[in-house]
Coordinates of C-alpha atoms in Angstrom, one line a residue:
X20 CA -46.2 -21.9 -20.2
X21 CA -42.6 -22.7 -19.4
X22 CA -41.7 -23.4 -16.3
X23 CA -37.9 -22.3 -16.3
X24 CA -37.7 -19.7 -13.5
X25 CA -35.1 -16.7 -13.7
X26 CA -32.3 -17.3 -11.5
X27 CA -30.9 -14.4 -9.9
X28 CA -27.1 -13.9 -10.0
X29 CA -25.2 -14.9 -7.0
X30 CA -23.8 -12.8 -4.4
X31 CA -20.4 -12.5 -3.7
X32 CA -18.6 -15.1 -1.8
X33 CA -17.3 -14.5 2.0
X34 CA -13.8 -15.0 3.0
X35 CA -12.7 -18.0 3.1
X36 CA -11.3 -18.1 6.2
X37 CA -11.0 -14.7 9.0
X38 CA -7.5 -14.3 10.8
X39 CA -8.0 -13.3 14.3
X40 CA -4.8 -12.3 16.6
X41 CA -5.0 -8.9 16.8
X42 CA -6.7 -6.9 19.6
X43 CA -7.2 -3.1 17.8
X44 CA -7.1 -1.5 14.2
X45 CA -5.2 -3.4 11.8
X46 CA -3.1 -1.1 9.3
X47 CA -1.3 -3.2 6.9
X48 CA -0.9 -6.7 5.4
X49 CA 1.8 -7.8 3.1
X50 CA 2.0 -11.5 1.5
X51 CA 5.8 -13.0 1.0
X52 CA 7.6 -16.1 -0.4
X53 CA 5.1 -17.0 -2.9
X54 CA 2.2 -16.4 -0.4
X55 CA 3.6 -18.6 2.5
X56 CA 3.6 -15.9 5.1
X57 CA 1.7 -12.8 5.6
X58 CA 3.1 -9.9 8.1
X59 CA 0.4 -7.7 9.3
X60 CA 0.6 -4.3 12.2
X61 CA -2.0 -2.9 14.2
X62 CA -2.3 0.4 16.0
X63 CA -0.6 -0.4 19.4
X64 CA 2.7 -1.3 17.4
X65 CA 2.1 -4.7 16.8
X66 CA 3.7 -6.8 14.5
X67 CA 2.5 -10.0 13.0
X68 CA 4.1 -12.7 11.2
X69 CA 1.8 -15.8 9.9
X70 CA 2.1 -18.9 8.2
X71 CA -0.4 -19.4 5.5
X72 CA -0.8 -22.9 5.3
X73 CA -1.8 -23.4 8.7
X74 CA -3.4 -20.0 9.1
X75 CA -2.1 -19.5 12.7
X76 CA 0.8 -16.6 13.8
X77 CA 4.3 -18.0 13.6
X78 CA 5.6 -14.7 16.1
X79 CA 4.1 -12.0 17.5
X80 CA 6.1 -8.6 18.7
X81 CA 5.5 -5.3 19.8
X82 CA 7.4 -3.4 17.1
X83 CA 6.6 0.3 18.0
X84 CA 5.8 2.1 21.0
X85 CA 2.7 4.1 18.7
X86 CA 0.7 2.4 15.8
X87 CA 2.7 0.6 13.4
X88 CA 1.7 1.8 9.9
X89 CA 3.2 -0.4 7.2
X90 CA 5.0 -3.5 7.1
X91 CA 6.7 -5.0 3.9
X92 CA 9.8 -7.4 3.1
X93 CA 12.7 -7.1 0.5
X94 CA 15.5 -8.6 -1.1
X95 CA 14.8 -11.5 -3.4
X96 CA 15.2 -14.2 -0.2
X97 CA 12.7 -11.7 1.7
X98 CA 14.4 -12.1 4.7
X99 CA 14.3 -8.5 5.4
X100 CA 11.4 -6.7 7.2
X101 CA 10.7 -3.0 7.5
X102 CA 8.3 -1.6 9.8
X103 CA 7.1 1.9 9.9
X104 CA 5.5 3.4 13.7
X105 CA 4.2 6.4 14.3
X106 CA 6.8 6.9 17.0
X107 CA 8.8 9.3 14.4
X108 CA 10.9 5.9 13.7
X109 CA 11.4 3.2 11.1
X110 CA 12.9 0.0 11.6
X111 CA 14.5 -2.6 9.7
X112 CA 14.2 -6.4 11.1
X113 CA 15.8 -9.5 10.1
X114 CA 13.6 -12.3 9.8
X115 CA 15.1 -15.9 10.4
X116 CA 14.3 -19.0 8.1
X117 CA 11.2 -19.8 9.3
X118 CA 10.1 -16.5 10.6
X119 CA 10.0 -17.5 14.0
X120 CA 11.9 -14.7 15.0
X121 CA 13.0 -11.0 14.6
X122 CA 15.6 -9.4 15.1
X123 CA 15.8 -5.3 14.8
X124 CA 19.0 -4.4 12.7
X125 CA 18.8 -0.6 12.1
X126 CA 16.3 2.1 12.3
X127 CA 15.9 5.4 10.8
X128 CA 14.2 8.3 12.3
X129 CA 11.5 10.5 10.4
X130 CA 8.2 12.8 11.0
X131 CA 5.2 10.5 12.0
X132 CA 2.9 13.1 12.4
X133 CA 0.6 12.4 9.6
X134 CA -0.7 8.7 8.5
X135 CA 1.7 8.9 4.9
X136 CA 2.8 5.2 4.5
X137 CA 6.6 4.9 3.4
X138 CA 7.1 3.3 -0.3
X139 CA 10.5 1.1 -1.4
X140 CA 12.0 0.6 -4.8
X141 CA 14.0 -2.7 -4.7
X142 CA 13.9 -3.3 -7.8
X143 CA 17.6 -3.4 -7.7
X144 CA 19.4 -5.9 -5.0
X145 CA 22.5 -3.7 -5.0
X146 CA 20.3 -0.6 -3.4
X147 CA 17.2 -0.8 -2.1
X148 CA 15.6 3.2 -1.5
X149 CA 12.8 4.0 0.2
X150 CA 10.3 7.3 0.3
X151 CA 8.7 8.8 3.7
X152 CA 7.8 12.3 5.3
X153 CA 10.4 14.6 5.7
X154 CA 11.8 15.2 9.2
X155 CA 11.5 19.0 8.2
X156 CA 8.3 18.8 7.4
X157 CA 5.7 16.9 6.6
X158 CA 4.8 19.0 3.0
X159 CA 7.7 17.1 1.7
X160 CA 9.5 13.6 1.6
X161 CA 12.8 12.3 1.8
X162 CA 14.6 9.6 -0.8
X163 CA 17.1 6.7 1.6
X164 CA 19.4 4.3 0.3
X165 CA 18.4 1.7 2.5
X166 CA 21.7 -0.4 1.3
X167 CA 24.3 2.5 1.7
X168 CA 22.4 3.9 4.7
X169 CA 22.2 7.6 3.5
X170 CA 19.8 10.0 2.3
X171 CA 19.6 10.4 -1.8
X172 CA 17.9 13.6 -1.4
X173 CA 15.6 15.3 1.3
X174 CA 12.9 18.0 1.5
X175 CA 11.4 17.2 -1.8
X176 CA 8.0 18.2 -2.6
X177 CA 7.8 21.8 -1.0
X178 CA 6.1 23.8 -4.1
X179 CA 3.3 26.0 -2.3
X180 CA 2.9 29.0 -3.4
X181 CA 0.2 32.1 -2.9
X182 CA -1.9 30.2 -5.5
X183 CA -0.8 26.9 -5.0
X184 CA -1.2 25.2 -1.7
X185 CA -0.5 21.4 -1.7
X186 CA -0.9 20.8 2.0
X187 CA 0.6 17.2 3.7
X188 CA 2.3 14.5 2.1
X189 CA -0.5 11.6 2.5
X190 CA 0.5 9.0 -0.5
X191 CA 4.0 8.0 -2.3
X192 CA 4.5 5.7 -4.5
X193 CA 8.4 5.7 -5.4
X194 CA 9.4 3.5 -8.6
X195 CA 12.2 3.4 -11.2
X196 CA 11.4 3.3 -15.3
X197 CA 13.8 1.9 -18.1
X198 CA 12.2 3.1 -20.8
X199 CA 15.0 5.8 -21.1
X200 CA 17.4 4.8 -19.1
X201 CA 17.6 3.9 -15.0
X202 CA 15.3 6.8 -14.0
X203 CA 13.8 7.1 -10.5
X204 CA 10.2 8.9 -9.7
X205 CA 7.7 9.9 -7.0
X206 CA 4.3 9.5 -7.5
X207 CA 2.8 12.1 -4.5
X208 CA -0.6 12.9 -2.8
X209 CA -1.8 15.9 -1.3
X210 CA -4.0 16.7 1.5
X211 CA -5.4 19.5 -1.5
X212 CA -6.1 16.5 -3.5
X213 CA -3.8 16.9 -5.8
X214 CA -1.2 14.3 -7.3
X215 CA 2.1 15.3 -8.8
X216 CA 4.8 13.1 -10.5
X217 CA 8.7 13.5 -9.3
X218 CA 11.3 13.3 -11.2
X219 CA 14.6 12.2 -8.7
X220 CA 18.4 12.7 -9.4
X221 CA 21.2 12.8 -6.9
X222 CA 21.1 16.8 -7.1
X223 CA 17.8 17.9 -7.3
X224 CA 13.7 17.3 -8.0
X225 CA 11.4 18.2 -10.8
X226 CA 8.1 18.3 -11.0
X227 CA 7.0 16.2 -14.4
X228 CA 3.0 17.4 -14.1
X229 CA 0.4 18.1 -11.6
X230 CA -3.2 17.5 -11.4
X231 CA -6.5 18.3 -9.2
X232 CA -8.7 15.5 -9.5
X233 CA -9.8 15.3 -6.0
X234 CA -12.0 17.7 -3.5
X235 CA -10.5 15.6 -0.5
X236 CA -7.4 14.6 0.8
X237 CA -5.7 11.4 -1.1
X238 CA -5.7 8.4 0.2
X239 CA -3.1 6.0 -1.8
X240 CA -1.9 5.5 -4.8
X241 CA -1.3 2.6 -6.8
X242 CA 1.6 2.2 -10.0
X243 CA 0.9 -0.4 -12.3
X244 CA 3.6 -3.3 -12.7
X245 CA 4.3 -1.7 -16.5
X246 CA 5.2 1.6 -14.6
X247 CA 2.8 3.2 -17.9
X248 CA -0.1 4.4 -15.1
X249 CA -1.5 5.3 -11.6
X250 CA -4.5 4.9 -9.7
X251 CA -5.2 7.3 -6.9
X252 CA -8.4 7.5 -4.1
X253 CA -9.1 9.8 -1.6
X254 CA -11.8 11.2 0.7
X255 CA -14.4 11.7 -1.8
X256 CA -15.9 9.3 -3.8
X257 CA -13.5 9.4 -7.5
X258 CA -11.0 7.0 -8.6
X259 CA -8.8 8.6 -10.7
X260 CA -6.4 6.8 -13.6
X261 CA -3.6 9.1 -15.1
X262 CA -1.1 8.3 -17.8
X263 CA 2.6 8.3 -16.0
X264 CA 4.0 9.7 -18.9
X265 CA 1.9 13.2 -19.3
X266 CA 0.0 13.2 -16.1
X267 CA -3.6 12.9 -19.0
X268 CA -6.7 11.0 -17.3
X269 CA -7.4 8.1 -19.1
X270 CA -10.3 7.3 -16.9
X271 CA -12.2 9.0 -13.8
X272 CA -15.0 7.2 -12.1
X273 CA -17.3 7.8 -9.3
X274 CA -18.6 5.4 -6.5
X275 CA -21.9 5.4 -4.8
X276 CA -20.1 5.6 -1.2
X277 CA -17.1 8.0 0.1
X278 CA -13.7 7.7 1.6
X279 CA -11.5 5.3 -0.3
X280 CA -8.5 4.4 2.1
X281 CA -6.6 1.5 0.7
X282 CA -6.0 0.8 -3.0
X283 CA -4.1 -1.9 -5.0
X284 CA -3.3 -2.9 -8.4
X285 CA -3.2 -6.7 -8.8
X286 CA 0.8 -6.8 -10.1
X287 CA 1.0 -10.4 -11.4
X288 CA -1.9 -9.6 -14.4
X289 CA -2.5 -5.4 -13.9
X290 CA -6.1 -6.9 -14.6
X291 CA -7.7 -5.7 -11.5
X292 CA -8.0 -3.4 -9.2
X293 CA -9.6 -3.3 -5.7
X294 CA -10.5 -0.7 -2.7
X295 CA -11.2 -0.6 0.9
X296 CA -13.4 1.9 1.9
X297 CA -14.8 3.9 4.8
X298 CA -17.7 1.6 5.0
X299 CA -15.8 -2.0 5.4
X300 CA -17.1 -2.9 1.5
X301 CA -14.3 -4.6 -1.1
X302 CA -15.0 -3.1 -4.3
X303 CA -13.4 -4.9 -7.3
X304 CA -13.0 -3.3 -10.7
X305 CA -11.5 -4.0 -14.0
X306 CA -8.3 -1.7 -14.2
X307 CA -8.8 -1.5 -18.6
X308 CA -12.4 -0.7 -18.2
X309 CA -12.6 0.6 -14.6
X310 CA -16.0 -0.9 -14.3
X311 CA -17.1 -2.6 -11.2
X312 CA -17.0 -6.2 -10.8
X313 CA -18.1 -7.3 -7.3
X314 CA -18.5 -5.5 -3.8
X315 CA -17.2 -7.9 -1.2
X316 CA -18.8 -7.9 2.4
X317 CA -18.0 -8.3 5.7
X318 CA -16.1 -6.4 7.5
X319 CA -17.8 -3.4 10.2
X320 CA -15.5 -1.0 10.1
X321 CA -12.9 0.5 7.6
X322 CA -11.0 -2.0 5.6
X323 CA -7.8 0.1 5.6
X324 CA -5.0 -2.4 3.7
X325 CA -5.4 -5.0 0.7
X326 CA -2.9 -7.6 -0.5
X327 CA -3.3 -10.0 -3.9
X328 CA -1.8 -13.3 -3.5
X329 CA 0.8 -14.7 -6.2
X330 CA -1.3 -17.9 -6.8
X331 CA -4.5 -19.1 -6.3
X332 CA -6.2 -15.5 -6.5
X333 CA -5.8 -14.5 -2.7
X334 CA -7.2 -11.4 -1.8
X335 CA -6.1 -10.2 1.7
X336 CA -7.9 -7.9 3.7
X337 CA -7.6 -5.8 7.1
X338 CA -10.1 -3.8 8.8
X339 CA -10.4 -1.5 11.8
X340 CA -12.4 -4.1 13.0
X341 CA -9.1 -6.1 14.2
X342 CA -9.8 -9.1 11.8
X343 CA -7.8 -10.0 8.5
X344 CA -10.0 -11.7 6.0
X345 CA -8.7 -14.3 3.3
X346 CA -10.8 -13.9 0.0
X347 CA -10.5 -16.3 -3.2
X348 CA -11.7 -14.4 -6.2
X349 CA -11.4 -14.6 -9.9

């Protein structure tokens, strides 16, 4: 009889190391300069910058007078911060050399009534644009030149109908494609569930497709870095993946547990994707496949943001449960 006993696969790592500095719900994280720093915001306006090496906060300030939603840097130095509250306002930082201090430049005033994040195409240095809700209303969203500090168009999005009902603005993910020519799109969630693909010029927008994959509101969205498809979650338990070209599902799949609230492609391979759900899990999946590849555990509450690291496979998380968790996975 042999004696060689079945070993039973391993469970997923923990974090390798928990940030703690905030005091509430933690929104957002964003990694910059090749993963040296990390900005994070929490729900009483509070803005975070970190230094990664040592793991400690470099400066702390309160950003917003309401929850601060999203924080994110641009321009190729990343010396540029832009903060998004839920005090109707959006504001644009300059961070100093070492990040040890902010300074507020400009701000632009929108409609915070819902929890839609705003997105940013940098992609060129010259103008930097970026998407949010509407200050009509907050069925549609507005395009900003960040650089030229003006509106590129506004009230975009605003298709209901007697048979077509869209609801809020909850997701955007705004991005340009080269395939023919500079073109500049919206990828848009729905409180119906639906997702629809915006073509942008200077004059006017057009709808490209529509679909109803979800029962629930969406959640986010996610464009891959080859800007050939997206990813979108939502209340109920489907992720969906859709070709950006003709708005076709290449792949639908369905989770044991719902409410998925954060979403993100990893950009530096488009070989992976992970979630943050409802009930604090990390679920990993192969983005060709869609297949699950680990659950990670341990946050309590809500993981509502995820970052991936340039190097060394970071995975960045942030919960309700105030803490920001540092993952190394594969």
């Amino acid at each position: 009889m042999s004696n060689n006993k079945i070993t039973e696969p391993l469970p997923p790592p923990p974090p390798i190391y928990v940030l703690r500095e905030h005091k509430t719900t933690i929104n957002y994280v964003h990694l910059f300069k090749d993963d040296q720093y990390l900005a994070s915001c929490d729900a009483d306006g509070w803005i975070i910058i970190w230094k990664m090496r040592t793991r400690r906060p470099l400066v702390k300030w309160k950003g917003h007078e309401a929850s601060c939603l999203k924080v994110t840097t641009i321009h190729s130095t990343e010396d540029t911060l832009i903060s998004q509250g839920r005090d109707n306002l959006i504001h644009i930082w300059k961070l100093t050399e070492e990040e040890e201090e902010a300074t507020l430049i400009s701000s632009i005033v929108y409609n915070g009534l819902n929890f839609c994040k705003f997105s940013c195409d940098a992609s060129r240095e010259e103008s930097t644009l970026l998407c949010f809700p509407s200050k009509k209303d907050i069925k549609m969203f507005d395009i900003y030149d960040l650089t030229y500090q003006c509106y590129v168009l506004q009230n975009v999005g605003n298709i209901d109908s007697g048979t077509v009902r869209l609801g809020s603005c909850m997701a955007t993910e705004l991005f340009r494609t080269t395939a023919n020519g500079d073109q500049l799109f919206v990828l848009a969630g729905y409180e119906s569930g639906a997702v629809a693909l915006w073509e942008i010029s200077k004059e006017k927008a057009t709808i490209v497709w529509q679909r109803q994959e979800h029962e629930e509101p969406v959640f986010d969205l996610s464009v891959d870095l080859t800007k050939s498809f997206a990813i979108s979650s939502s209340g109920d338990n489907i992720l969906c993946k859709y070709s950006l070209a003709t708005g076709d599902i290449i792949n639908k799949i369905t989770i044991k547990k719902s409410g998925i609230v954060a979403l993100k492609i990893r950009s530096r391979d488009n070989k992976i994707i992970a979630t943050g759900g409802l009930d604090g899990k990390i679920r990993v999946f192969s983005v060709k496949s869609m297949k699950p590849l680990a659950v990670l555990s341990h946050h309590k509450n809500t993981v509502y943001s995820l970052d991936f690291g340039k190097h060394d496979n970071w995975l960045i998380s942030a919960s309700e449960d105030h803490r920001i968790s540092l993952w190394k996975i594969f």
